[in-house]
PDB file of C-alpha atoms in Angstrom:
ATOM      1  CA  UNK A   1     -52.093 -22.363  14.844  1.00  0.00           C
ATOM      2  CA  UNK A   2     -55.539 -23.626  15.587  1.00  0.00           C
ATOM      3  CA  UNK A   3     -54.562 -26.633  17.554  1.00  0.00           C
ATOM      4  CA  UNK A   4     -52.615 -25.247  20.504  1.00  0.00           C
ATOM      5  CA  UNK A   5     -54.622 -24.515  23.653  1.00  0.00           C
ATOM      6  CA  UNK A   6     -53.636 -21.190  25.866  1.00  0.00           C
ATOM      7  CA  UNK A   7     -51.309 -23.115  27.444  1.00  0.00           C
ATOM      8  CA  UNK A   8     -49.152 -24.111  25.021  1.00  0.00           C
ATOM      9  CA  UNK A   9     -49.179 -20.211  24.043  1.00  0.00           C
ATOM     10  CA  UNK A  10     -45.107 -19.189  24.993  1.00  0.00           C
ATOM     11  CA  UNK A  11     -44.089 -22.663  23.462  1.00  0.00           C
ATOM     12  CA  UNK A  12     -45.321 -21.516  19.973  1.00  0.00           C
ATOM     13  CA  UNK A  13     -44.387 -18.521  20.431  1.00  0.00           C
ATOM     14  CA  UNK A  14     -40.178 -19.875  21.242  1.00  0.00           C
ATOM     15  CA  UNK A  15     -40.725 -22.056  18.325  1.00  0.00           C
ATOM     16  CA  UNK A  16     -41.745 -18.955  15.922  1.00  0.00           C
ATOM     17  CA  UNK A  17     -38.884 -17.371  17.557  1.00  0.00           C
ATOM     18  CA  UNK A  18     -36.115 -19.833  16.801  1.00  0.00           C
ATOM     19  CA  UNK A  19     -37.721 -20.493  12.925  1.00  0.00           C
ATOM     20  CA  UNK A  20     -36.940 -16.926  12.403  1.00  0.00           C
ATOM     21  CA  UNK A  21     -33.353 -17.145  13.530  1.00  0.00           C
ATOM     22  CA  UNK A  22     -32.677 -20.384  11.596  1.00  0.00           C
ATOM     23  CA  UNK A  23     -34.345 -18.677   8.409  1.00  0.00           C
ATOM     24  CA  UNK A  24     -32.135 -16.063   8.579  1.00  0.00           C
ATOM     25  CA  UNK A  25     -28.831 -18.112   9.164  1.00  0.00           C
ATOM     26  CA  UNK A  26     -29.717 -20.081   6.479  1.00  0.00           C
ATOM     27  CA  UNK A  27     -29.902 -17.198   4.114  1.00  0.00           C
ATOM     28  CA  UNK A  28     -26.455 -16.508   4.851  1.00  0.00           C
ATOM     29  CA  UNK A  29     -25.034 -19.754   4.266  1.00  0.00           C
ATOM     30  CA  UNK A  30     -24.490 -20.470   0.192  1.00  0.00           C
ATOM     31  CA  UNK A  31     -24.333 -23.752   0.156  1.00  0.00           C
ATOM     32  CA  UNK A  32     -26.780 -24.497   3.106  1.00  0.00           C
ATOM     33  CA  UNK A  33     -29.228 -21.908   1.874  1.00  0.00           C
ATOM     34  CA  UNK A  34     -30.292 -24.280  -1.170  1.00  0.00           C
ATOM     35  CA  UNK A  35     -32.656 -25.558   1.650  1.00  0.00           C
ATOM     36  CA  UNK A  36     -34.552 -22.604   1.694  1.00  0.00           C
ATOM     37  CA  UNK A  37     -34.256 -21.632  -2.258  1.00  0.00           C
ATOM     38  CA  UNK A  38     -37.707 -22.548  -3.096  1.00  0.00           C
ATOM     39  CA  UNK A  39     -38.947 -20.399  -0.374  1.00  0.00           C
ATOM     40  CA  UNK A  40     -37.036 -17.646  -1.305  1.00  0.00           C
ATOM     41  CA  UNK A  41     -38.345 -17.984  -4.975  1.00  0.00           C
ATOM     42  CA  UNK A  42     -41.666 -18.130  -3.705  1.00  0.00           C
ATOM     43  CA  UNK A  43     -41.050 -14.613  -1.963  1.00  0.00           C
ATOM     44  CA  UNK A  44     -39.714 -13.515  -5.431  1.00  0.00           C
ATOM     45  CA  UNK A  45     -43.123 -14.406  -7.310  1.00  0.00           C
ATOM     46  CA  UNK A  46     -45.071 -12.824  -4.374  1.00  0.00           C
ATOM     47  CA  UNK A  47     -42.900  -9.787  -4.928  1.00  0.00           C
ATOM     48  CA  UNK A  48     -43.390  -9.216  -8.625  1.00  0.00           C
ATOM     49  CA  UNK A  49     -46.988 -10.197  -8.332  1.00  0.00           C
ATOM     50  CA  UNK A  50     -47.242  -7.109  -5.471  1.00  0.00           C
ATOM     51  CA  UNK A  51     -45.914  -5.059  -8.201  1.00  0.00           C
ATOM     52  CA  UNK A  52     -48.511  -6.148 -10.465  1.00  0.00           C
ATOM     53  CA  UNK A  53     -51.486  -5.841  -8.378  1.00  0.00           C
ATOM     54  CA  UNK A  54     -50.275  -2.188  -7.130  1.00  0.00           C
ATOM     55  CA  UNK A  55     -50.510  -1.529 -10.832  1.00  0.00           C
ATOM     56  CA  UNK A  56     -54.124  -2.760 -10.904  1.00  0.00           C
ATOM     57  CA  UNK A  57     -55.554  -1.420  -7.461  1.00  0.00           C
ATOM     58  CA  UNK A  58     -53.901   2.071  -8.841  1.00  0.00           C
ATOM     59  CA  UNK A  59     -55.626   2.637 -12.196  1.00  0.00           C
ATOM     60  CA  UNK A  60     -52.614   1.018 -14.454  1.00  0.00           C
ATOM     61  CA  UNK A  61     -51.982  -1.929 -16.004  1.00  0.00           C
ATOM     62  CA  UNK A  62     -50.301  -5.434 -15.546  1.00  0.00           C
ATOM     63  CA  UNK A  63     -48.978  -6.529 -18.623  1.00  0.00           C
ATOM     64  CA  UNK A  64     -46.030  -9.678 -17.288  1.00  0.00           C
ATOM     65  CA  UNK A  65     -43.217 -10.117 -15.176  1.00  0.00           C
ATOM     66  CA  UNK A  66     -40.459 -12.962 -15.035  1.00  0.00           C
ATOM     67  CA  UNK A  67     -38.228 -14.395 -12.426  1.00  0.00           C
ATOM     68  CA  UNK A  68     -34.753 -15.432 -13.085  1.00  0.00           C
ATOM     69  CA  UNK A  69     -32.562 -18.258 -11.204  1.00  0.00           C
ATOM     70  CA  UNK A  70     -30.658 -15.570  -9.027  1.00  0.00           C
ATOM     71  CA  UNK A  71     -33.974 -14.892  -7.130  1.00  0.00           C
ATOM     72  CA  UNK A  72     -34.479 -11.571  -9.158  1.00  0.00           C
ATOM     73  CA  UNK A  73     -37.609 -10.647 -11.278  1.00  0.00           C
ATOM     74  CA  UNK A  74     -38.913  -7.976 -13.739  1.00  0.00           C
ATOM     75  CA  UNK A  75     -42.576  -6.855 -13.722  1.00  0.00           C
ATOM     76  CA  UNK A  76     -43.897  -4.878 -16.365  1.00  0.00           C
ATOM     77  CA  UNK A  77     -46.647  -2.663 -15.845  1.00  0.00           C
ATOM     78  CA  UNK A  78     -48.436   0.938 -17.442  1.00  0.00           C
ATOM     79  CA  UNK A  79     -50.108   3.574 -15.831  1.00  0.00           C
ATOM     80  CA  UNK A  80     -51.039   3.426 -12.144  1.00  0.00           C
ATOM     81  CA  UNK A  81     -49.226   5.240  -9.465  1.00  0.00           C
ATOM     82  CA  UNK A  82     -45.416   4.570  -9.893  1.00  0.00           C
ATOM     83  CA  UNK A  83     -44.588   5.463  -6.010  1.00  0.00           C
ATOM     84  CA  UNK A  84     -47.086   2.452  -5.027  1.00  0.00           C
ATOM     85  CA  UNK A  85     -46.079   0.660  -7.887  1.00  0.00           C
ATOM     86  CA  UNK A  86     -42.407   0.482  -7.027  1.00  0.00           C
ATOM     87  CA  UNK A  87     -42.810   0.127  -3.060  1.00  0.00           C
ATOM     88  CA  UNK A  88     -45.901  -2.842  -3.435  1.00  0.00           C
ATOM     89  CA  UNK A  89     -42.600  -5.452  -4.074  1.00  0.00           C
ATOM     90  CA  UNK A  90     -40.901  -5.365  -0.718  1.00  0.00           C
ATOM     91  CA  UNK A  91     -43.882  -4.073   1.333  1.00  0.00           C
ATOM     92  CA  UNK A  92     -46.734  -6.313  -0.654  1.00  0.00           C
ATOM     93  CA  UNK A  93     -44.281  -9.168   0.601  1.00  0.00           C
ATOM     94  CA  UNK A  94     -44.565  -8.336   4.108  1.00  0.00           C
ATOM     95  CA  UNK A  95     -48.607  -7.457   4.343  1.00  0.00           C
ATOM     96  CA  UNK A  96     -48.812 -10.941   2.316  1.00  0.00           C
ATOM     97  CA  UNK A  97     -47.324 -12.748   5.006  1.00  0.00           C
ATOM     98  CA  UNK A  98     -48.818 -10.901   7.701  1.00  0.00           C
ATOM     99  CA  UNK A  99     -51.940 -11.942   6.508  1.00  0.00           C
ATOM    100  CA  UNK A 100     -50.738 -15.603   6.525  1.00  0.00           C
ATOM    101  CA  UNK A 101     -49.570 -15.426   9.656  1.00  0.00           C
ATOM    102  CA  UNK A 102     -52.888 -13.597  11.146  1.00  0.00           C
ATOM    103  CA  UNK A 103     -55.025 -16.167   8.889  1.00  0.00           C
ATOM    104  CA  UNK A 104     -52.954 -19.701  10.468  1.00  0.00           C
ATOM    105  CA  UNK A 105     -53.581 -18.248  13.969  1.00  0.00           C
ATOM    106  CA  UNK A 106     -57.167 -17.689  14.338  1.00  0.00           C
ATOM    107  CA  UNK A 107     -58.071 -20.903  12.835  1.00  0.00           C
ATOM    108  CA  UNK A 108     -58.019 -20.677   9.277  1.00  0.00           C
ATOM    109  CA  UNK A 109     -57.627 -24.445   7.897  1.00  0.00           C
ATOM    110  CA  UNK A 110     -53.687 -24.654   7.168  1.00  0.00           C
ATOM    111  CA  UNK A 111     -54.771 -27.354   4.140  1.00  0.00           C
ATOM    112  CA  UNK A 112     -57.388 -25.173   2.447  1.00  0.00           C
ATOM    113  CA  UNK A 113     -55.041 -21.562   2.630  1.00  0.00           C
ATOM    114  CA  UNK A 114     -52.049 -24.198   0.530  1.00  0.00           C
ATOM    115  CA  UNK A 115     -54.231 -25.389  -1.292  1.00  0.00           C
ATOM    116  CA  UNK A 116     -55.383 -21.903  -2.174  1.00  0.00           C
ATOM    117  CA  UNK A 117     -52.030 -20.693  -2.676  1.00  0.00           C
ATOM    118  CA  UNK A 118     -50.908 -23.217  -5.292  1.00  0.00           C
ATOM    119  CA  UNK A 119     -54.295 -22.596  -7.157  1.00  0.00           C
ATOM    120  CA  UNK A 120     -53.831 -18.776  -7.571  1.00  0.00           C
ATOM    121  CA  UNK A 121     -49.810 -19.078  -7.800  1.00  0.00           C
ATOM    122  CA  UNK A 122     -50.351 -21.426 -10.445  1.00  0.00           C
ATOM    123  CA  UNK A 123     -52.927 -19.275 -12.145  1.00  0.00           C
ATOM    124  CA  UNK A 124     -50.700 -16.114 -11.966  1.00  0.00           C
ATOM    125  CA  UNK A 125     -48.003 -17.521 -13.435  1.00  0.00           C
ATOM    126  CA  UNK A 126     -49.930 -18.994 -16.320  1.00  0.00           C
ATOM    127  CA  UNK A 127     -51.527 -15.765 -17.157  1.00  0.00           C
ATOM    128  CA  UNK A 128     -48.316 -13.064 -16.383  1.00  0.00           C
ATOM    129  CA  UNK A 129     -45.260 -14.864 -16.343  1.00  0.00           C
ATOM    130  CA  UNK A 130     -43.112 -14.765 -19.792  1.00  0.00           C
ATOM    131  CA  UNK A 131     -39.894 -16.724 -19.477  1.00  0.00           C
ATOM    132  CA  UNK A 132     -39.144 -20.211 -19.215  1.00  0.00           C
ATOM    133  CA  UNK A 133     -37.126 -20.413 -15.846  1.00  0.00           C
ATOM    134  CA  UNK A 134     -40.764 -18.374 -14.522  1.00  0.00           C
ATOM    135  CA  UNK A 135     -43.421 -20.958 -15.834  1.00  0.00           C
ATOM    136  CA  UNK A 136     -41.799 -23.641 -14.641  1.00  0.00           C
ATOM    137  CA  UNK A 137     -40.571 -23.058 -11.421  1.00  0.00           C
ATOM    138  CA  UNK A 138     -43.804 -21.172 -10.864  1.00  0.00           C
ATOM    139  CA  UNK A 139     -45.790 -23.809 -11.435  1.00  0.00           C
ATOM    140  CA  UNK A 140     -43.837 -26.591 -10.053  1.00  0.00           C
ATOM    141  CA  UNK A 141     -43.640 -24.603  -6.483  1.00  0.00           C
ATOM    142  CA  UNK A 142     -47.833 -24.491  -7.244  1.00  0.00           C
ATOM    143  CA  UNK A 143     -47.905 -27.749  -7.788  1.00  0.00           C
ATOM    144  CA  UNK A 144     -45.803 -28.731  -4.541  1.00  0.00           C
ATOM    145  CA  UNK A 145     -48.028 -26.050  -2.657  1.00  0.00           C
ATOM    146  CA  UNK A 146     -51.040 -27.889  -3.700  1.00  0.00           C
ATOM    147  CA  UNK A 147     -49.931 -31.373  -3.328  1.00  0.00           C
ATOM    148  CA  UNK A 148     -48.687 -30.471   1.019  1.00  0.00           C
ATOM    149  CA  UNK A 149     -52.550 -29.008   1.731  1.00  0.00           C
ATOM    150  CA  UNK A 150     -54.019 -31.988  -0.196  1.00  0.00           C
ATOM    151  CA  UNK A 151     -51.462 -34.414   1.521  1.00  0.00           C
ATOM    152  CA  UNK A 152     -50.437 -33.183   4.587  1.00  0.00           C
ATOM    153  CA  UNK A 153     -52.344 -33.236   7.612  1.00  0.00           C
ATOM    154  CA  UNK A 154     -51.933 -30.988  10.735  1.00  0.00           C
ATOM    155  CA  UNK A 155     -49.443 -30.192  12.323  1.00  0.00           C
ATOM    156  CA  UNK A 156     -47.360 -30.274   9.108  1.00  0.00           C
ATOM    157  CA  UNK A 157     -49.425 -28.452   7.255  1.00  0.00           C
ATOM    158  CA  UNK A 158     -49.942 -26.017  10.286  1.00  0.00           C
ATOM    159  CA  UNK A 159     -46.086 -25.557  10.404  1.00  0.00           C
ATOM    160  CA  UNK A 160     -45.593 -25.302   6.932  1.00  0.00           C
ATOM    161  CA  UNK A 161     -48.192 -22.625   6.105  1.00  0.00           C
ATOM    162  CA  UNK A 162     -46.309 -20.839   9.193  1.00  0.00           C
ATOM    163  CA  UNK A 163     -42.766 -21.145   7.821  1.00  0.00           C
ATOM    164  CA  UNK A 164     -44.125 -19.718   4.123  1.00  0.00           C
ATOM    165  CA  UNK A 165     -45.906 -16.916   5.972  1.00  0.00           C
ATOM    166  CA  UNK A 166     -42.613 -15.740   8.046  1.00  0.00           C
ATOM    167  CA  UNK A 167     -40.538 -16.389   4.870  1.00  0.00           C
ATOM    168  CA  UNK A 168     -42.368 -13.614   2.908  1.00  0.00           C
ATOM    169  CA  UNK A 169     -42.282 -11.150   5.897  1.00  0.00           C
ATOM    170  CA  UNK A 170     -38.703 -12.065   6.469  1.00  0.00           C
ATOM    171  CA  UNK A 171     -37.469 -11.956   3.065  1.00  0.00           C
ATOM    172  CA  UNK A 172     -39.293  -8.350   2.382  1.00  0.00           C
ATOM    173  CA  UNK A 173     -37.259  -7.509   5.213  1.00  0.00           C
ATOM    174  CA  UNK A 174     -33.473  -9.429   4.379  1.00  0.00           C
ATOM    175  CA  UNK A 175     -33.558  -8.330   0.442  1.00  0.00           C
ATOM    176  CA  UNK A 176     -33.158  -5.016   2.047  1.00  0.00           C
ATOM    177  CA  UNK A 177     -29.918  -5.195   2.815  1.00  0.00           C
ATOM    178  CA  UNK A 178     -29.031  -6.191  -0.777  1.00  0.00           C
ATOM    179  CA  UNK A 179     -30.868  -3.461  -2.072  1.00  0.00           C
ATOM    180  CA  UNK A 180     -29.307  -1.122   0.370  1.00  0.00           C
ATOM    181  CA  UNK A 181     -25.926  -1.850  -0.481  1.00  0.00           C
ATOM    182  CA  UNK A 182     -26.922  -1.724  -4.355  1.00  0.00           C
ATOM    183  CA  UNK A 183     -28.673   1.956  -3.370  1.00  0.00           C
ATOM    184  CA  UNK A 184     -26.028   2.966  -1.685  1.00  0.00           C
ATOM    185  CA  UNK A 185     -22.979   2.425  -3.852  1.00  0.00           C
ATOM    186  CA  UNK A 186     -24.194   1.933  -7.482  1.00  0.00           C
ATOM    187  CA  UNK A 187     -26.487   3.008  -9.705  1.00  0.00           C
ATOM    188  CA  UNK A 188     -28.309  -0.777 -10.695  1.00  0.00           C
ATOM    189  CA  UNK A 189     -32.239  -0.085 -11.396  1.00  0.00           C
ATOM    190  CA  UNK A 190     -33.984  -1.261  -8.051  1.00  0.00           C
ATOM    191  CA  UNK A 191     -37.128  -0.308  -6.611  1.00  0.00           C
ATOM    192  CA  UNK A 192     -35.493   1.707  -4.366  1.00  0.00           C
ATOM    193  CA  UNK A 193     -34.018   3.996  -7.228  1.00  0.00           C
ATOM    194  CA  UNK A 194     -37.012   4.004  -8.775  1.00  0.00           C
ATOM    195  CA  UNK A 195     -38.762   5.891  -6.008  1.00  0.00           C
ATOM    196  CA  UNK A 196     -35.776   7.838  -5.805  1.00  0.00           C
ATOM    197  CA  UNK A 197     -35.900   8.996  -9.235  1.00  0.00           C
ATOM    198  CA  UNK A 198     -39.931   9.754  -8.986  1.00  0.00           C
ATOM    199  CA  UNK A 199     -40.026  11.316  -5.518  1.00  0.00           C
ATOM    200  CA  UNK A 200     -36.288  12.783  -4.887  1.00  0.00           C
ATOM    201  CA  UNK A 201     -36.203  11.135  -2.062  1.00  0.00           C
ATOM    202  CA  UNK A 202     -32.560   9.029  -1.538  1.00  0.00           C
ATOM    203  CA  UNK A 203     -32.939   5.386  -2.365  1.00  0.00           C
ATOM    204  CA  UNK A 204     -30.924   4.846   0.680  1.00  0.00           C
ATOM    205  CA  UNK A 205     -33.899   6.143   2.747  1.00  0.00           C
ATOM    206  CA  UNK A 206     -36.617   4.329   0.853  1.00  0.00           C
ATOM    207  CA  UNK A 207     -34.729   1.068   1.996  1.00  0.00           C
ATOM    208  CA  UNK A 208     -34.733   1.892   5.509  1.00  0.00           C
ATOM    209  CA  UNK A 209     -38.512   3.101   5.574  1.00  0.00           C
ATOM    210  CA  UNK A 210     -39.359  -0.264   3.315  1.00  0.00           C
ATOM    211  CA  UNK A 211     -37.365  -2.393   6.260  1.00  0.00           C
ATOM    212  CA  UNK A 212     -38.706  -0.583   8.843  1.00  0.00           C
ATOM    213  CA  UNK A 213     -42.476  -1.278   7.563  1.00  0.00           C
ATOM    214  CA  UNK A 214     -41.590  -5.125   7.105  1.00  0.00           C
ATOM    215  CA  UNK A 215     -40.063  -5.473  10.820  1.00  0.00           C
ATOM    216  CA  UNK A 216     -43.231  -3.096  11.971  1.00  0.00           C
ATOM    217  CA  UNK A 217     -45.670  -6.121  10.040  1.00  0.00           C
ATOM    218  CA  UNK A 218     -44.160  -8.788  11.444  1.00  0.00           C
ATOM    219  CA  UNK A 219     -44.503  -7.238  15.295  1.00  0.00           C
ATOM    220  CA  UNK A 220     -47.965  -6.581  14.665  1.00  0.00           C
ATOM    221  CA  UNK A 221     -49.269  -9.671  12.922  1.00  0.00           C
ATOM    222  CA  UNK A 222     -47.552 -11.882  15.726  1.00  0.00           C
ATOM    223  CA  UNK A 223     -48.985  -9.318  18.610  1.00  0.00           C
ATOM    224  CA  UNK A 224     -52.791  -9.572  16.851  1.00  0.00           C
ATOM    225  CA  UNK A 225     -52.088 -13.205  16.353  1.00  0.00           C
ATOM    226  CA  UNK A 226     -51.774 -14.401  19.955  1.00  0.00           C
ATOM    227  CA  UNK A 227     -53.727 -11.149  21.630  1.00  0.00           C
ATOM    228  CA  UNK A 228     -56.268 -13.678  22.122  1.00  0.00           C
ATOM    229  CA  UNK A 229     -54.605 -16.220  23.232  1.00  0.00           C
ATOM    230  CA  UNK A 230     -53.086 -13.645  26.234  1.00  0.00           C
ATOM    231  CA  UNK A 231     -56.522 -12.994  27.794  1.00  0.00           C
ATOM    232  CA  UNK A 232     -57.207 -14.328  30.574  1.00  0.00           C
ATOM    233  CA  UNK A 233     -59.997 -16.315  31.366  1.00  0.00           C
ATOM    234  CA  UNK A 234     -63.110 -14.875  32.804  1.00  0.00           C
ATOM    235  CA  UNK A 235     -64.391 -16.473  35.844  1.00  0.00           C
ATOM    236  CA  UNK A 236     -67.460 -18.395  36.182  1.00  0.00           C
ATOM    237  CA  UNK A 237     -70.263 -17.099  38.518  1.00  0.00           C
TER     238      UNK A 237
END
């Protein structure tokens, strides 16, 4: 985050550390993890939308896709290539955050990027999304999005730019294990089976490679992110 001097470097750093661990105990907790539901629904929209734009950077086309209250979502799409397609969700997630990550780091104005977000979330889900439970949640987490940059000043908005951006990295990477349990042991229509059933390549594997590729993005954003900051300062002459 822009604020911190070199010094304050490792602290950060800790902090990042422990947000990840507390994410991911949260997750785990039912009634406890209602904290961390809208942030989890965000990752869904980000998800579907990956799906979408893989569709449109591919030749196809994005026709809608909905989210439902259990944190799943159906995008609809034609044409394109259906390998990208069907690996953008989980791995779109994970660059997305990435980028958030590298963005809050090097100075980017935490206010501005949420304010951003709730514009084009907002947007998106006007425009694609098709079922009620969508549209409104959609636009009420754009609305809340836009509201923090507009309202907050640093370092809350600094920290809560950061916790979206490890969320979507995080939850690319801990719907995995949902999805490899559902690849492994039954035959429920998940990206991972969809690959499966265009490339012959196990489901099973396409979960580890997709995990392994969200675990690699987080390493490297967070590396890139404070590379900087690591240098050591050149002496005076």
């Amino acid at each position: 985050m822009s604020g911190f001097s070199d010094g304050w470097r490792w602290t950060e750093l800790a902090g990042l550390a422990a947000l990840t661990l507390a994410l991911l105990v949260l997750w785990q907790i039912p009634i406890v993890g209602l904290v961390v539901y809208p942030l989890r629904l965000f990752g869904t929209f980000v998800h579907e939308i990956s799906h979408g734009l893989a569709a449109l950077v591919s030749g196809g086309e994005f026709h809608r896709f909905t989210v439902s209250p259990d944190l799943s979502g159906l995008a609809w799409s034609a044409g394109g290539w259906r390998w990208l397609i069907s690996s953008a969700g989980y791995v779109g997630s994970a660059v997305f955050g990435g980028v958030l990550i590298l963005l809050a780091a090097r100075g980017a104005a935490s206010r501005v990027l949420l304010m951003a977000l709730g514009l084009i979330l907002g947007l998106l889900c006007l425009l694609f999304v098709r079922n009620l439970f969508g549209i409104a949640t959609g636009l009420a987490l754009a609305a809340a999005m836009f509201l923090a940059g507009y309202r907050l000043r640093p370092p809350w908005s600094d920290g809560l730019l950061m916790v979206l951006a490890l969320q979507l990295v995080l939850d690319g990477f801990n719907s995995l294990f949902t999805l490899l349990r559902l690849s492994a042991g039954s035959n429920v229509q998940t990206d991972a089976l969809s690959m499966a059933q265009t490339t012959g390549i196990p489901a099973v594997i396409w979960t580890i490679v997709w995990a392994g590729v969200s675990l690699a993005m987080l390493f490297v954003t967070l590396r890139l992110a404070y590379k900087r900051r690591a240098m050591p300062a050149v002496k005076a002459r």
